[in-house]
Amino acid sequence: MNADPINPDINTAGVQFLDLPNEQIESAKAAFSTRNVDLSRAKYLIAGEVQPQPGDLVLATIKRIGQHARIELANGRRAHLFPSDQVILCYGNRYAPDQFEGHVPDNLCDCHMVAAGGVASLMIRKSQRVKNATAIAPIGILADASKKRLNLNQNIITKKAGNKEQAAVKPLVLGVVGSAMNAGKTSMAAAAIFGLKKAGLKVAALKLTGTASGGDLWKMLDAGAWPVYDFTDAGFISTYLCNENELESIIQGLVATAEASQPDVIVVELADGVFQNEASILMKGTVLRGVVDGFLFAAGDSSGAVTGIRRLHQCGLSLIGIGGQFTISPMLIDEIQSQSTVPVYCTSDLHSAIFMRDLKRCQEGNFVNAPFPD
């Protein structure tokens, strides 16, 4: 028989539909990545000769504990993992220079949990600083009563740009980018959120790219942002290997959704560094430039800061100031200030009147037009 064009798993040779008891779902450890899915809808497991797709929910058994010995649950708690535990993850691609590169496998072969937030992927490469990824054995892809697979793209909460619920006055959109992973982007975003909130402004926050994880969202929430969304709310388990149209649709949908809450400021963060493929695509495109009013740049050292300033300038992106891990050293601050006229913000500066003054200049379109002295 031919495959059903709406649900290609039905009537496909080699595909099995296994009954899925409610007790099995309730006892499994469901990852943060699945938080937008109503797991009570899962009635079957699709097994056999089936090809996973990014965003598909999968029930799997932990085979061997590796780098990730705990799984982040939907409520943010990090639950310890044990061999033979059953977990509910989402298939997805991952790119994290400090940890793993992983791709969605072509079948239900043994693979890996490559992120604590709950990403099932086949590890391709890893940093030498981390252990091998935690190994998993997929049992099957979750399906509803009509035997249609459950996928994050069925649970999109984002609005379309131009929705009637958008704010009458466009909020200031403040972007945060960085030189690499762990450069201090989220800490800088959270410090800016706290400072804005302290100044009496309503702040929303968005994580535009990356891999499903609650850590950054919780930090933004704790700093005072509300609402807080990320790309999973737009139906994507990660943004690695997304094309330009998908990336831009994520930005437009998330910003439109945040605008509906009528914030004064929206803080948006891009994952990884400015040379990471998807971040680079967005920085060179027109949509990000049209949405974000000005950027903060986070770097780990002086050379990364100067390179990042130059990169944003080349892409025509307006830079408000720089900060990040390097600001713990006054010597590194001096090195950067000897090379560039862009303001440097320590964490406390982002809570101060100095930052509020610079944001007002941003709203008026006044930026450092020549970030490097002659």
Tab-separated table of N, CA, C and O in Angstrom, residues 148-189:
chain	number	residue	atom	x	y	z
A	148	LYS	N	-0.502	9.830	14.258
A	148	LYS	CA	0.336	10.894	13.712
A	148	LYS	C	1.424	11.229	14.718
A	148	LYS	O	1.148	11.432	15.904
A	149	ARG	N	2.659	11.265	14.270
A	149	ARG	CA	3.778	11.509	15.192
A	149	ARG	C	3.655	12.870	15.870
A	149	ARG	O	3.191	13.846	15.267
A	150	LEU	N	4.070	12.929	17.129
A	150	LEU	CA	4.070	14.192	17.873
A	150	LEU	C	5.372	14.928	17.587
A	150	LEU	O	6.463	14.370	17.708
A	151	ASN	N	5.246	16.200	17.227
A	151	ASN	CA	6.410	17.000	16.859
A	151	ASN	C	6.226	18.412	17.408
A	151	ASN	O	5.100	18.917	17.494
A	152	LEU	N	7.335	19.054	17.755
A	152	LEU	CA	7.261	20.407	18.309
A	152	LEU	C	6.574	21.384	17.368
A	152	LEU	O	5.976	22.366	17.815
A	153	ASN	N	6.661	21.142	16.052
A	153	ASN	CA	6.075	22.103	15.119
A	153	ASN	C	4.549	22.102	15.143
A	153	ASN	O	3.913	22.930	14.481
A	154	GLN	N	3.955	21.188	15.922
A	154	GLN	CA	2.497	21.179	16.095
A	154	GLN	C	2.069	22.024	17.305
A	154	GLN	O	0.880	22.142	17.583
A	155	ASN	N	3.037	22.589	17.997
A	155	ASN	CA	2.744	23.301	19.243
A	155	ASN	C	3.359	24.697	19.240
A	155	ASN	O	3.952	25.141	20.221
A	156	ILE	N	3.198	25.379	18.118
A	156	ILE	CA	3.753	26.721	17.967
A	156	ILE	C	2.860	27.733	18.677
A	156	ILE	O	1.642	27.727	18.506
A	157	ILE	N	3.467	28.597	19.479
A	157	ILE	CA	2.683	29.614	20.179
A	157	ILE	C	2.950	31.013	19.626
A	157	ILE	O	2.328	31.977	20.061
A	158	THR	N	3.878	31.107	18.666
A	158	THR	CA	4.236	32.424	18.153
A	158	THR	C	3.162	32.980	17.230
A	158	THR	O	2.432	32.250	16.579
A	159	LYS	N	3.107	34.302	17.172
A	159	LYS	CA	2.149	35.006	16.336
A	159	LYS	C	2.818	35.431	15.034
A	159	LYS	O	4.048	35.427	14.927
A	160	LYS	N	2.025	35.798	14.063
A	160	LYS	CA	2.568	36.325	12.822
A	160	LYS	C	2.824	37.818	12.973
A	160	LYS	O	2.095	38.517	13.655
A	161	ALA	N	3.909	38.284	12.321
A	161	ALA	CA	4.188	39.718	12.345
A	161	ALA	C	2.993	40.467	11.778
A	161	ALA	O	2.389	40.054	10.795
A	162	GLY	N	2.641	41.572	12.424
A	162	GLY	CA	1.501	42.341	11.961
A	162	GLY	C	0.194	41.946	12.626
A	162	GLY	O	-0.853	42.497	12.314
A	163	ASN	N	0.233	41.007	13.561
A	163	ASN	CA	-0.972	40.607	14.286
A	163	ASN	C	-1.590	41.804	15.002
A	163	ASN	O	-0.894	42.677	15.508
A	164	LYS	N	-2.917	41.837	15.070
A	164	LYS	CA	-3.621	42.976	15.652
A	164	LYS	C	-3.264	43.194	17.124
A	164	LYS	O	-3.448	44.279	17.650
A	165	GLU	N	-2.763	42.147	17.793
A	165	GLU	CA	-2.470	42.282	19.211
A	165	GLU	C	-1.133	42.957	19.477
A	165	GLU	O	-0.753	43.164	20.617
A	166	GLN	N	-0.375	43.277	18.417
A	166	GLN	CA	0.907	43.923	18.631
A	166	GLN	C	0.725	45.290	19.286
A	166	GLN	O	-0.311	45.935	19.160
A	167	ALA	N	1.759	45.715	19.969
A	167	ALA	CA	1.696	47.003	20.650
A	167	ALA	C	1.575	48.136	19.642
A	167	ALA	O	2.129	48.077	18.550
A	168	ALA	N	0.838	49.187	20.032
A	168	ALA	CA	0.679	50.341	19.149
A	168	ALA	C	2.009	51.062	18.961
A	168	ALA	O	2.289	51.596	17.886
A	169	VAL	N	2.812	51.101	20.006
A	169	VAL	CA	4.134	51.725	19.939
A	169	VAL	C	5.182	50.616	19.959
A	169	VAL	O	5.195	49.777	20.856
A	170	LYS	N	6.045	50.598	18.951
A	170	LYS	CA	7.067	49.555	18.852
A	170	LYS	C	8.063	49.679	20.002
A	170	LYS	O	8.609	50.750	20.243
A	171	PRO	N	8.298	48.598	20.743
A	171	PRO	CA	9.281	48.653	21.827
A	171	PRO	C	10.703	48.710	21.281
A	171	PRO	O	10.957	48.353	20.124
A	172	LEU	N	11.611	49.174	22.105
A	172	LEU	CA	13.028	49.111	21.778
A	172	LEU	C	13.442	47.648	21.802
A	172	LEU	O	13.115	46.915	22.744
A	173	VAL	N	14.156	47.196	20.773
A	173	VAL	CA	14.648	45.812	20.735
A	173	VAL	C	16.164	45.845	20.861
A	173	VAL	O	16.856	46.416	20.015
A	174	LEU	N	16.648	45.228	21.933
A	174	LEU	CA	18.072	45.227	22.258
A	174	LEU	C	18.640	43.834	22.016
A	174	LEU	O	18.186	42.861	22.610
A	175	GLY	N	19.620	43.717	21.112
A	175	GLY	CA	20.221	42.425	20.799
A	175	GLY	C	21.479	42.164	21.605
A	175	GLY	O	22.196	43.101	21.963
A	176	VAL	N	21.732	40.879	21.887
A	176	VAL	CA	22.959	40.475	22.587
A	176	VAL	C	23.609	39.350	21.776
A	176	VAL	O	22.990	38.316	21.549
A	177	VAL	N	24.821	39.578	21.335
A	177	VAL	CA	25.591	38.575	20.594
A	177	VAL	C	26.957	38.458	21.251
A	177	VAL	O	27.316	39.260	22.111
A	178	GLY	N	27.738	37.451	20.838
A	178	GLY	CA	29.022	37.252	21.486
A	178	GLY	C	30.069	36.662	20.582
A	178	GLY	O	29.810	36.304	19.421
A	179	SER	N	31.272	36.527	21.131
A	179	SER	CA	32.402	36.007	20.363
A	179	SER	C	32.371	34.488	20.264
A	179	SER	O	32.910	33.918	19.311
A	180	ALA	N	31.745	33.810	21.240
A	180	ALA	CA	31.734	32.350	21.274
A	180	ALA	C	30.824	31.888	22.402
A	180	ALA	O	30.232	32.713	23.108
A	181	MET	N	30.714	30.553	22.568
A	181	MET	CA	30.035	30.035	23.752
A	181	MET	C	30.771	30.495	25.005
A	181	MET	O	31.987	30.657	25.006
A	182	ASN	N	30.005	30.714	26.067
A	182	ASN	CA	30.564	31.055	27.379
A	182	ASN	C	31.352	32.366	27.390
A	182	ASN	O	32.256	32.545	28.194
A	183	ALA	N	30.968	33.281	26.487
A	183	ALA	CA	31.614	34.595	26.483
A	183	ALA	C	30.934	35.550	27.454
A	183	ALA	O	31.461	36.636	27.726
A	184	GLY	N	29.749	35.158	27.956
A	184	GLY	CA	29.032	36.004	28.898
A	184	GLY	C	27.788	36.653	28.319
A	184	GLY	O	27.272	37.627	28.885
A	185	LYS	N	27.257	36.103	27.222
A	185	LYS	CA	26.083	36.695	26.565
A	185	LYS	C	24.859	36.722	27.483
A	185	LYS	O	24.218	37.770	27.655
A	186	THR	N	24.523	35.562	28.044
A	186	THR	CA	23.303	35.496	28.853
A	186	THR	C	23.450	36.307	30.133
A	186	THR	O	22.495	36.949	30.579
A	187	SER	N	24.635	36.297	30.710
A	187	SER	CA	24.862	37.122	31.901
A	187	SER	C	24.711	38.602	31.573
A	187	SER	O	24.147	39.382	32.354
A	188	MET	N	25.183	38.989	30.394
A	188	MET	CA	25.058	40.382	29.966
A	188	MET	C	23.588	40.720	29.698
A	188	MET	O	23.107	41.788	30.081
A	189	ALA	N	22.876	39.799	29.056
A	189	ALA	CA	21.448	40.012	28.796
A	189	ALA	C	20.686	40.143	30.110
A	189	ALA	O	19.830	41.035	30.271
